[in-house]
Coordinates of C-alpha atoms and ligand atoms in Angstrom, one line a residue:
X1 CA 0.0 0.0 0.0
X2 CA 1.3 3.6 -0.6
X3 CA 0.5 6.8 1.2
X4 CA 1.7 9.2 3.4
X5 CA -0.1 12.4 3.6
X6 CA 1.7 15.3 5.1
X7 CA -0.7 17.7 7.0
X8 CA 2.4 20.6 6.6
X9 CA 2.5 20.2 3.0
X10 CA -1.1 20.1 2.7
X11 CA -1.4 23.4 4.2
X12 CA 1.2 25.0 2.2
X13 CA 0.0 23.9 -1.0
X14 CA -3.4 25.0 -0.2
X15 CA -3.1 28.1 1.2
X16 CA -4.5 31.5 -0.4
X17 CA -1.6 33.3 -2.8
X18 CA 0.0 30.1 -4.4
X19 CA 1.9 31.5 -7.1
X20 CA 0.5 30.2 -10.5
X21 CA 3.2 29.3 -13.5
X22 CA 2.5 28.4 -16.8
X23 CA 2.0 24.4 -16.7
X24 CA 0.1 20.8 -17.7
X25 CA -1.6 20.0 -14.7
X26 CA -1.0 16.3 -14.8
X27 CA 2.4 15.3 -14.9
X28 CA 3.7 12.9 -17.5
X29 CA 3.6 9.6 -15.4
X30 CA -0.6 10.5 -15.1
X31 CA -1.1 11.3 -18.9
X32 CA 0.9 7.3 -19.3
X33 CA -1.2 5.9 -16.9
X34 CA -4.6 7.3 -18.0
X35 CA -3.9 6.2 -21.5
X36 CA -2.7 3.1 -21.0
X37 CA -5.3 2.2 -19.6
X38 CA -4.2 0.3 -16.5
X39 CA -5.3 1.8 -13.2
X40 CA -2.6 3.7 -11.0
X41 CA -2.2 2.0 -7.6
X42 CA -4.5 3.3 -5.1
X43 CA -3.3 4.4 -1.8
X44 CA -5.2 3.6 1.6
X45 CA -6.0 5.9 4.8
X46 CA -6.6 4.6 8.2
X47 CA -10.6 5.1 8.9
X48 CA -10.2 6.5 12.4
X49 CA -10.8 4.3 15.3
X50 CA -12.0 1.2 13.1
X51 CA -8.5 0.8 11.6
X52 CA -9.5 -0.4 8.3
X53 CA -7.5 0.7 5.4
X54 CA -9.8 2.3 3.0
X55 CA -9.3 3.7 -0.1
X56 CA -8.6 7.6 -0.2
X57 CA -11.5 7.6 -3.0
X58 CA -14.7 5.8 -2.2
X59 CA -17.6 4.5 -4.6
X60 CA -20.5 6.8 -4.2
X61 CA -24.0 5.1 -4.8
X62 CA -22.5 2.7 -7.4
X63 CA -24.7 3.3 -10.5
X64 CA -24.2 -0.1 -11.8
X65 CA -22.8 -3.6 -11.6
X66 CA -20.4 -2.9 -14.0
X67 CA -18.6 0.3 -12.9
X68 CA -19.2 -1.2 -9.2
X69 CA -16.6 -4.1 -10.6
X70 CA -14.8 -1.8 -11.8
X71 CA -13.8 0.2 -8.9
X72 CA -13.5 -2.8 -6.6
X73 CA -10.9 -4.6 -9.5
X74 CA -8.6 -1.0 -9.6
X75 CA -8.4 -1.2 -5.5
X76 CA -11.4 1.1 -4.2
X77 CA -12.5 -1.0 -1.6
X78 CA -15.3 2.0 0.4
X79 CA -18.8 1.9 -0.7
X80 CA -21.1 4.2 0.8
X81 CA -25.0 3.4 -0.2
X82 CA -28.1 3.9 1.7
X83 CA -31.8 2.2 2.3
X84 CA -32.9 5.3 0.7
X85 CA -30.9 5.0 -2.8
X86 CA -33.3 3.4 -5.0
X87 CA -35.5 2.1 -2.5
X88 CA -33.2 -0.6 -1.4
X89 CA -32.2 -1.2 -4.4
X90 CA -28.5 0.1 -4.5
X91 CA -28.0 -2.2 -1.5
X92 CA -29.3 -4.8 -3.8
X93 CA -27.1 -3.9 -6.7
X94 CA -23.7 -4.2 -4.0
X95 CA -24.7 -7.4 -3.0
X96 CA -24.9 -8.9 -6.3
X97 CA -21.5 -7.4 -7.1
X98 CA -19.8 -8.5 -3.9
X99 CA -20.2 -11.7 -3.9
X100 CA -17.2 -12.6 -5.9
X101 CA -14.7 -9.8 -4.1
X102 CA -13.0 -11.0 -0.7
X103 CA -16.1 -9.3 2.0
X104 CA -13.6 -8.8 4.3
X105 CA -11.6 -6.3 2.7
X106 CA -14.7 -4.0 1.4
X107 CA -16.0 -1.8 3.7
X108 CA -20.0 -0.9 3.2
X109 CA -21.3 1.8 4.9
X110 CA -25.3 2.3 4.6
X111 CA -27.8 4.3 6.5
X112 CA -31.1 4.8 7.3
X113 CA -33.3 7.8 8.1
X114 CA -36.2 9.0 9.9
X115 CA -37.1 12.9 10.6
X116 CA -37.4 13.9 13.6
X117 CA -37.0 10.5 15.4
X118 CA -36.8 6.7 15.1
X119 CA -39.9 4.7 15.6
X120 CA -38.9 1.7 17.7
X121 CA -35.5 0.4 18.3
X122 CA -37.1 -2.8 17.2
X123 CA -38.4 -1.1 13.7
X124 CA -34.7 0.2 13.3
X125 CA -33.1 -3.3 13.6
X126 CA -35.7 -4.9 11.5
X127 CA -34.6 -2.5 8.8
X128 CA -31.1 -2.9 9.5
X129 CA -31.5 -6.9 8.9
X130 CA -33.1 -6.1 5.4
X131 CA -30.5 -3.9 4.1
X132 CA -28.1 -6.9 5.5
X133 CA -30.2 -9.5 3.4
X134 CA -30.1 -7.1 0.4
X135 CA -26.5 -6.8 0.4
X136 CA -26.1 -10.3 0.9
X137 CA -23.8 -10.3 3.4
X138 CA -23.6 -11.9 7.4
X139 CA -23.4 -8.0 8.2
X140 CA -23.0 -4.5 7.4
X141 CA -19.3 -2.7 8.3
X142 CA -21.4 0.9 9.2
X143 CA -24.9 1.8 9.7
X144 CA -25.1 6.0 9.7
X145 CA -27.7 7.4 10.9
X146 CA -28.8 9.9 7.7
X147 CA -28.5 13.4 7.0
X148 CA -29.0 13.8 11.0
X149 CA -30.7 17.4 10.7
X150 CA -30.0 18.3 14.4
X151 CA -28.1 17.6 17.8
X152 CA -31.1 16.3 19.2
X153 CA -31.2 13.0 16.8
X154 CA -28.2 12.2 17.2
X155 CA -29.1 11.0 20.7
X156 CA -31.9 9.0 19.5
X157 CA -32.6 5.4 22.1
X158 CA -34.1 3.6 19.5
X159 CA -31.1 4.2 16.9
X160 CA -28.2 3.5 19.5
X161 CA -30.3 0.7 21.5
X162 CA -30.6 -0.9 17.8
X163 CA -26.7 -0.5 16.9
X164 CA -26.2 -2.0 20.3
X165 CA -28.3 -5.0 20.0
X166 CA -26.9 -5.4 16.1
X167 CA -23.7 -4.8 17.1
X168 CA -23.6 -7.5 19.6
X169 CA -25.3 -10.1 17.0
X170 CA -22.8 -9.1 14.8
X171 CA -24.7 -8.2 12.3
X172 CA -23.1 -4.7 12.4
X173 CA -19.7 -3.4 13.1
X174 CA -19.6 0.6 13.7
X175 CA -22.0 3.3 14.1
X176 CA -21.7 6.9 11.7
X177 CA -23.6 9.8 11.4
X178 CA -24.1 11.9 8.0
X179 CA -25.0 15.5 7.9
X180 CA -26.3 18.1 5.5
X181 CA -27.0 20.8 8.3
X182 CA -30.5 21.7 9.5
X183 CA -33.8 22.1 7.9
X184 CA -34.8 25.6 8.8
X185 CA -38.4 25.6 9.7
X186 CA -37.9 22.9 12.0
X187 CA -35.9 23.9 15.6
X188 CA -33.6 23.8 17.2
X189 CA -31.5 26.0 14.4
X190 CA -28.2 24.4 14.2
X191 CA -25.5 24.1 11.4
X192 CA -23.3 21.4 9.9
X193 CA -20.7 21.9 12.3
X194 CA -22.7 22.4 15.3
X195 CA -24.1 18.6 14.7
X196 CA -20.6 17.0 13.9
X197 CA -18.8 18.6 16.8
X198 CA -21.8 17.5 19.1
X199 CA -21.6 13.9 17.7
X200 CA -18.0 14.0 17.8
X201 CA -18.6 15.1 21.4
X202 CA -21.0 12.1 21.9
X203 CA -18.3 9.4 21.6
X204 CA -20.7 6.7 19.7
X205 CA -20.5 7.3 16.2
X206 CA -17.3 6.3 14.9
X207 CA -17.4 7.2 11.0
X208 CA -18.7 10.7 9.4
X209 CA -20.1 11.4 5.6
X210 CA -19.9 15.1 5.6
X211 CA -19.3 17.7 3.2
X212 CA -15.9 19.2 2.9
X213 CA -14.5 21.3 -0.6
X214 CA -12.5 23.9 -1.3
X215 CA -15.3 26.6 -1.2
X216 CA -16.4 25.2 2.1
X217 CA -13.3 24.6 4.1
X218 CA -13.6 26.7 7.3
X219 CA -16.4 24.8 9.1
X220 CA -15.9 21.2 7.7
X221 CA -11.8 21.7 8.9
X222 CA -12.6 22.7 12.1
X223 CA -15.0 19.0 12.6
X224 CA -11.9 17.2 10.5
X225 CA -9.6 18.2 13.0
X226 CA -11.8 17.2 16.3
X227 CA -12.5 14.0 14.5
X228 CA -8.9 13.3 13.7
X229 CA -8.3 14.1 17.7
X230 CA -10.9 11.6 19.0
X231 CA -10.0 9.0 15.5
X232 CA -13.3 9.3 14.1
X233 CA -13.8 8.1 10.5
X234 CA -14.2 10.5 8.1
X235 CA -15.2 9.9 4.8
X236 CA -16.5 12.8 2.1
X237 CA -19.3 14.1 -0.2
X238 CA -19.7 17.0 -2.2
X239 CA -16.1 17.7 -3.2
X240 CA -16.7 20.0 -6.0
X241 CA -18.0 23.3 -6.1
X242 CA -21.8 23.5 -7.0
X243 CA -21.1 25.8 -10.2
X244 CA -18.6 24.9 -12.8
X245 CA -16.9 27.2 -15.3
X246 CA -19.1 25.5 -18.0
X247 CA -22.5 26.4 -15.7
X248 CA -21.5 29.5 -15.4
X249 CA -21.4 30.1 -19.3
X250 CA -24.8 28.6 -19.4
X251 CA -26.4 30.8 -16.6
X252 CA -24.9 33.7 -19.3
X253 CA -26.7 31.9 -22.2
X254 CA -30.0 31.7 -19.8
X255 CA -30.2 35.6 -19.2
X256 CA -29.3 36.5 -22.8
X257 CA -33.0 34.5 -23.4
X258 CA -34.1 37.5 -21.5
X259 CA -33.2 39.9 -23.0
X260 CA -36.6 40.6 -25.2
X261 CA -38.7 40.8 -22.3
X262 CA -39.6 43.6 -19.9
X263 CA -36.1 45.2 -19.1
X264 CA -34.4 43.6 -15.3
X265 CA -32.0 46.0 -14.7
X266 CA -30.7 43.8 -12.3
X267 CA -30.5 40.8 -14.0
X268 CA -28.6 42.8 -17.0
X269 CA -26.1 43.7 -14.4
X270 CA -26.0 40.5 -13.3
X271 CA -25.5 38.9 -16.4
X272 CA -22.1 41.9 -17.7
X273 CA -20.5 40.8 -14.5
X274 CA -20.5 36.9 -14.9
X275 CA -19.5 38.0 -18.7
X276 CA -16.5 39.9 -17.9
X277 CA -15.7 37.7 -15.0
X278 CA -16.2 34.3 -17.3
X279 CA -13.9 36.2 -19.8
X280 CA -11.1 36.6 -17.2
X281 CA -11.7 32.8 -16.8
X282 CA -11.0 32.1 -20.2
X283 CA -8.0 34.9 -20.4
X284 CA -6.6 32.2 -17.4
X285 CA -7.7 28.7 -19.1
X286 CA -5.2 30.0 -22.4
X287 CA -2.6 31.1 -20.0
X288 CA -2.1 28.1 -18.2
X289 CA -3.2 25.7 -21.1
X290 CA -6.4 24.8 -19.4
X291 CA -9.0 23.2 -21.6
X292 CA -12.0 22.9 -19.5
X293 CA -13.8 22.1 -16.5
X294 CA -12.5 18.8 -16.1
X295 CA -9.1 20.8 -14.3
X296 CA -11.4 22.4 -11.6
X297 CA -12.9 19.4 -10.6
X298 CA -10.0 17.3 -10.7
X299 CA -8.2 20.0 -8.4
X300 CA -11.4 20.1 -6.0
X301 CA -11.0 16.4 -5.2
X302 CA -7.5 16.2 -5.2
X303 CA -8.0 19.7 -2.4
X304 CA -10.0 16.9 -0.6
X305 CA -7.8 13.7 -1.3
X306 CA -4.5 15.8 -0.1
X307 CA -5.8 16.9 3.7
X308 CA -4.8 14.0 5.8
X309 CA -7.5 14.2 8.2
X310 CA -10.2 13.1 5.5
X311 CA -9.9 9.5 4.9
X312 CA -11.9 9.1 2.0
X313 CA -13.9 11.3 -0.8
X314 CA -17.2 9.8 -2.1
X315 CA -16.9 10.3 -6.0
X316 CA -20.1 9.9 -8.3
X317 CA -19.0 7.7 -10.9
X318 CA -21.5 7.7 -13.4
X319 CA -19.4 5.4 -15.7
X320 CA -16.1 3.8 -16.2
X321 CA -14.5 6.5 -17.5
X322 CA -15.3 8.3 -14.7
X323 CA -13.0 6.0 -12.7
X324 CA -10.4 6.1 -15.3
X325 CA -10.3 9.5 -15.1
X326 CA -10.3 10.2 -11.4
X327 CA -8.5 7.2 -10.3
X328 CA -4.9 8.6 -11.3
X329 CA -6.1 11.0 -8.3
X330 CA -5.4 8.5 -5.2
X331 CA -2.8 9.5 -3.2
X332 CA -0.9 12.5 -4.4
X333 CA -1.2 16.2 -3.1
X334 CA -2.7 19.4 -4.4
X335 CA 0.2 20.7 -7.3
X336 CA 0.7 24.5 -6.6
X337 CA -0.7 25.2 -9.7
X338 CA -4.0 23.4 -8.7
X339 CA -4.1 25.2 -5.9
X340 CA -4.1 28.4 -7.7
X341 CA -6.7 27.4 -10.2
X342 CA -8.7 26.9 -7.3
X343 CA -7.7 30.5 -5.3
X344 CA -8.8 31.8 -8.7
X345 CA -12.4 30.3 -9.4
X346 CA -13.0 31.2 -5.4
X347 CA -12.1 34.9 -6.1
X348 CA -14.3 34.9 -9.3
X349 CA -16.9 32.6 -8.8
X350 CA -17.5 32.0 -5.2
X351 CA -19.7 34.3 -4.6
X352 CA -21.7 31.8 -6.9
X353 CA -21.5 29.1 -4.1
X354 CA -23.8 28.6 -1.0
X355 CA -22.2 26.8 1.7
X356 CA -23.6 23.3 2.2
X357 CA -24.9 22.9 6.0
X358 CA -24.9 26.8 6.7
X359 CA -27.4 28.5 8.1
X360 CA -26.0 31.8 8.9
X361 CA -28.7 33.7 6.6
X362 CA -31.3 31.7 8.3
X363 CA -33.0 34.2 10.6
X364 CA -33.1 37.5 7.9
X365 CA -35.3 35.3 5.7
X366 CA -38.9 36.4 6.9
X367 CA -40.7 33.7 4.7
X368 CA -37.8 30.5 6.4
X369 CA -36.5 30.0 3.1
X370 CA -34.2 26.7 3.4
X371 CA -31.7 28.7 1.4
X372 CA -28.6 25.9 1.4
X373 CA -31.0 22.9 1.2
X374 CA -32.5 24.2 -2.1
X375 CA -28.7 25.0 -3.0
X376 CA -27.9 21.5 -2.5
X377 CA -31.1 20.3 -4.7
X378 CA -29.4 22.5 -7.7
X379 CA -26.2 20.9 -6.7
X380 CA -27.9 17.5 -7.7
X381 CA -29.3 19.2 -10.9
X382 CA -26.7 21.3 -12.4
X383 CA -23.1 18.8 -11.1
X384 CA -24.6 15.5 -10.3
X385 CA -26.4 15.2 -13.1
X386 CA -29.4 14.1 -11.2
X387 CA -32.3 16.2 -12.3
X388 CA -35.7 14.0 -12.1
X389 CA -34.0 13.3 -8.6
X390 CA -33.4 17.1 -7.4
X391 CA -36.6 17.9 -9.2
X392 CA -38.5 15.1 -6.9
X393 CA -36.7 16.6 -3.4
X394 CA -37.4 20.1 -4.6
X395 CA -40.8 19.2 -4.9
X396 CA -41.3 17.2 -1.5
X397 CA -39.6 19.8 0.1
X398 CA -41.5 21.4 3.2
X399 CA -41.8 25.3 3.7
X400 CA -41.9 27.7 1.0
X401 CA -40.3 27.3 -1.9
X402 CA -37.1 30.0 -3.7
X403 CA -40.1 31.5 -6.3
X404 CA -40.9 33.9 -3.3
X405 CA -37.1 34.9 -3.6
X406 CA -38.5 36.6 -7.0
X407 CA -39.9 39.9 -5.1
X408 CA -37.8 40.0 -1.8
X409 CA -34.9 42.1 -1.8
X410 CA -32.4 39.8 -0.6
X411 CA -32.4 40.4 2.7
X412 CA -30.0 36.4 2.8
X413 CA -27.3 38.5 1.0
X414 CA -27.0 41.4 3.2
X415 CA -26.7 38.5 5.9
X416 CA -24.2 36.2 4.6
X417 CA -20.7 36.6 5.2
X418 CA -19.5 34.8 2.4
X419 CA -20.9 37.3 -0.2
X420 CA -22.9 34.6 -1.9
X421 CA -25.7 36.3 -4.3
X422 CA -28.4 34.3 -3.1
X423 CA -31.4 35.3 -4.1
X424 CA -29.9 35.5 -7.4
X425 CA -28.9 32.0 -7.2
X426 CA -32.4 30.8 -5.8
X427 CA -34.1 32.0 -8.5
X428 CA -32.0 30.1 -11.0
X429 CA -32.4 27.0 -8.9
X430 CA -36.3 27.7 -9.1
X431 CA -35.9 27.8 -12.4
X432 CA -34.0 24.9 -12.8
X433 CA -35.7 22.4 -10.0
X434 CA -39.7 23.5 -10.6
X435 CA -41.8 23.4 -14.0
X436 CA -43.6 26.4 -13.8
X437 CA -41.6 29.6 -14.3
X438 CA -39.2 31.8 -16.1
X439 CA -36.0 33.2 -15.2
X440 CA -37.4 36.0 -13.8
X441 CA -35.1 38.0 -11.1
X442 CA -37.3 41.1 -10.2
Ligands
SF4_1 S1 -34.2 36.1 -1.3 FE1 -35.6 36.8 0.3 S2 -37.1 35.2 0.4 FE2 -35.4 34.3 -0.7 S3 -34.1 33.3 0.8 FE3 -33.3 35.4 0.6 S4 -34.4 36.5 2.2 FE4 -35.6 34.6 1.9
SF4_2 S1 -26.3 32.3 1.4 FE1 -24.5 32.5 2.6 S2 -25.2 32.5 4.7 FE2 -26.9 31.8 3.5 S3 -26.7 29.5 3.6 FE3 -25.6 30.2 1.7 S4 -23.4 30.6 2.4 FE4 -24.7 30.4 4.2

């Protein structure tokens, strides 16, 4: 196995103010591998207080049997699914794959959910049992409790007297929480870090999915680092930023559509800035020989694969070449010139970025807007892909929706203190997550 991260020199490659020179971002050796076909060896991170070796990238809801196989064959041996995904049937789909891999050296982390709180501790383990059965398996490495919205769940009876009478059938091995933050119009009113630290402080959950990129870092380092002090787990989701060079153009395209109707000052505005700032972008890209996107993301998961407190980043391979492409990934550092792409799309575009799990606008919102929740949704639309999906959870989702955003002022942006245009960016995810409007910012 190969890896050693360096916490010094992931600091110093990732700081603000890395000097950018002209350069190809992946070395020769990479380019070799990638073409050749044959995967790079993949390096392994101690998951906390379990002490299983797990791979620094994880399989993400595997889409299929076939890129499943895939990622287990080139070394990936994390799987994080859910009772959730499909109904039960991604836990299904990993149990047919699993079968002919060695169980002992895959570690499969599901979990279940339940607002507010758990029926019955015996409903909990009856549910645990089937997702065992689905996966085929004598037992399940982690069950998380999912998306845990609040401090409050996280001391749920019937969840922890469940682990505890799986756990001593040995149908289950460790106990993990996942968080988003809080739904808004539900108290108490507390943020992604606010849960972590208080589950970190709770000593029974041994393994964390949380949300951790570039964009996001303050928060989501401070939990890394408590967790690395008590040897929690940590394992990662959302690694890239939620708009992408490429969505950016077509938010530009979008407003141009407007143009012929009533005059939005605003939106006009709106629309010159991105232009100008996209065509700095672009001024960079030929600089630096960047062809696209592709860089950016790369960069945000390597950002996330290099910081030695975060065992393992949950990637959402939609297809083989997803693997081939990000597999070459495992085990290196940020480059400096990464890290300056990165310092540059947070100075041009991050203002374009809500903070997953924050709630800091939460109270200047008079109609309890969930402002980072809908975010996320658009997250699932415009990077993930996953449309019908974020369209479905938009739609299902309590409270008032972002088309009221339309004639408030914006009192979110005046609160926030990461200068994210909000209201702007609500609309669009209105726009893009419902079926009945227009891009219509005044
Ligand atoms: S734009 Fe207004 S209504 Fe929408 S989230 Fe912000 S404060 Fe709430
Ligand atoms: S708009 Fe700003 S304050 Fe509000 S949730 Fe997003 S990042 Fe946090």
């Amino acid at each position: 196995m190969r890896k050693h991260f360096n916490r010094r020199a992931f600091i110093k490659n990732s700081s603000l103010g890395a000097m950018a020179t002209p350069f190809l971002f992946h070395n020769k050796e990479d380019n070799d591998e990638q073409k050749s076909g044959i995967p790079v060896k993949m390096s392994y991170k101690t998951l906390g207080r379990t002490g299983f070796q797990v791979s620094d990238i994880a399989i993400g809801a595997p889409p299929s049997e076939a890129v499943l196989k895939a990622a287990l064959k080139s070394g990936m041996n994390y799987i994080d699914t859910a009772e959730q995904y499909g109904n039960g049937n991604n836990e299904k789909l990993i149990g047919k794959v699993i079968k002919d891999f060695d169980r002992k050296k895959i570690f499969i982390s599901t979990k279940i959910y339940e607002e507010g709180k758990y029926k019955s501790q015996q409903d909990v383990v009856e549910r645990v049992r089937k997702a065992v059965e689905r996966l085929q398996s004598d037992y399940v490495d982690c069950v998380m409790l999912h998306s845990a919205e609040n401090t409050r769940i996280l001391k749920d009876e019937a969840f922890h007297g469940a682990m505890d009478q799986l756990k001593a059938e040995g149908k289950v091995k460790y106990v993990g929480v996942s968080c988003h933050g809080s739904t808004w119009y539900l108290p108490p009113e507390e943020d992604l870090e606010t849960v972590l630290l208080n589950a970190v402080g709770d000593g029974r959950f041994d393994v964390f999915l949380m949300t951790y990129n570039f964009v996001n870092q303050e928060k989501a380092e401070r939990v890394l680092r408590a967790c690395a002090e008590k040897k929690v787990g940590t394992t990662i989701m959302k690694s890239n930023p939620m708009i992408t060079f490429k969505a950016v153009e077509g938010l530009i395209t979008k407003m141009e559509e407007e143009k012929g109707k009533p005059v939005n000052d605003t939106l006009m505005a709106w629309r010159d800035r991105l232009q100008d700032k996209s065509n700095q972008a672009k001024d960079y890209f030929g600089k630096y020989g960047i062809a696209d996107d592709e860089h950016l993301v790369d960069a945000a998961i390597q950002f996330v694969i290099s910081n030695p407190d975060a065992h393992s980043v949950c990637l959402p391979f939609k297809n083989i070449s997803d693997i081939e492409r990000w597999i070459h990934l495992s085990g290196k550092t940020l480059k400096k010139e990464q890290a300056s792409l990165l310092d540059f799309y947070r100075k041009q575009f991050g203002e374009l970025n809500c903070h997953f799990g924050c709630r800091e606008c939460a109270t200047a919102c008079p109609h309890n807007v969930q402002v980072s929740t809908i975010m996320r949704y658009n997250y699932y639309f415009q990077n993930k892909g996953q449309e019908k999906y974020a369209m479905e959870k938009y739609a299902a989702l309590e409270g008032n929706k972002a088309d009221v955003c339309r004639d408030c002022p914006g009192y979110c942006e005046d609160a926030c203190p990461h200068g994210v245009l909000a209201r702007h960016m609500l609309s669009m995810a209105h726009e893009n997550l419902s079926t009945d409007c227009s891009l219509n910012l005044l």
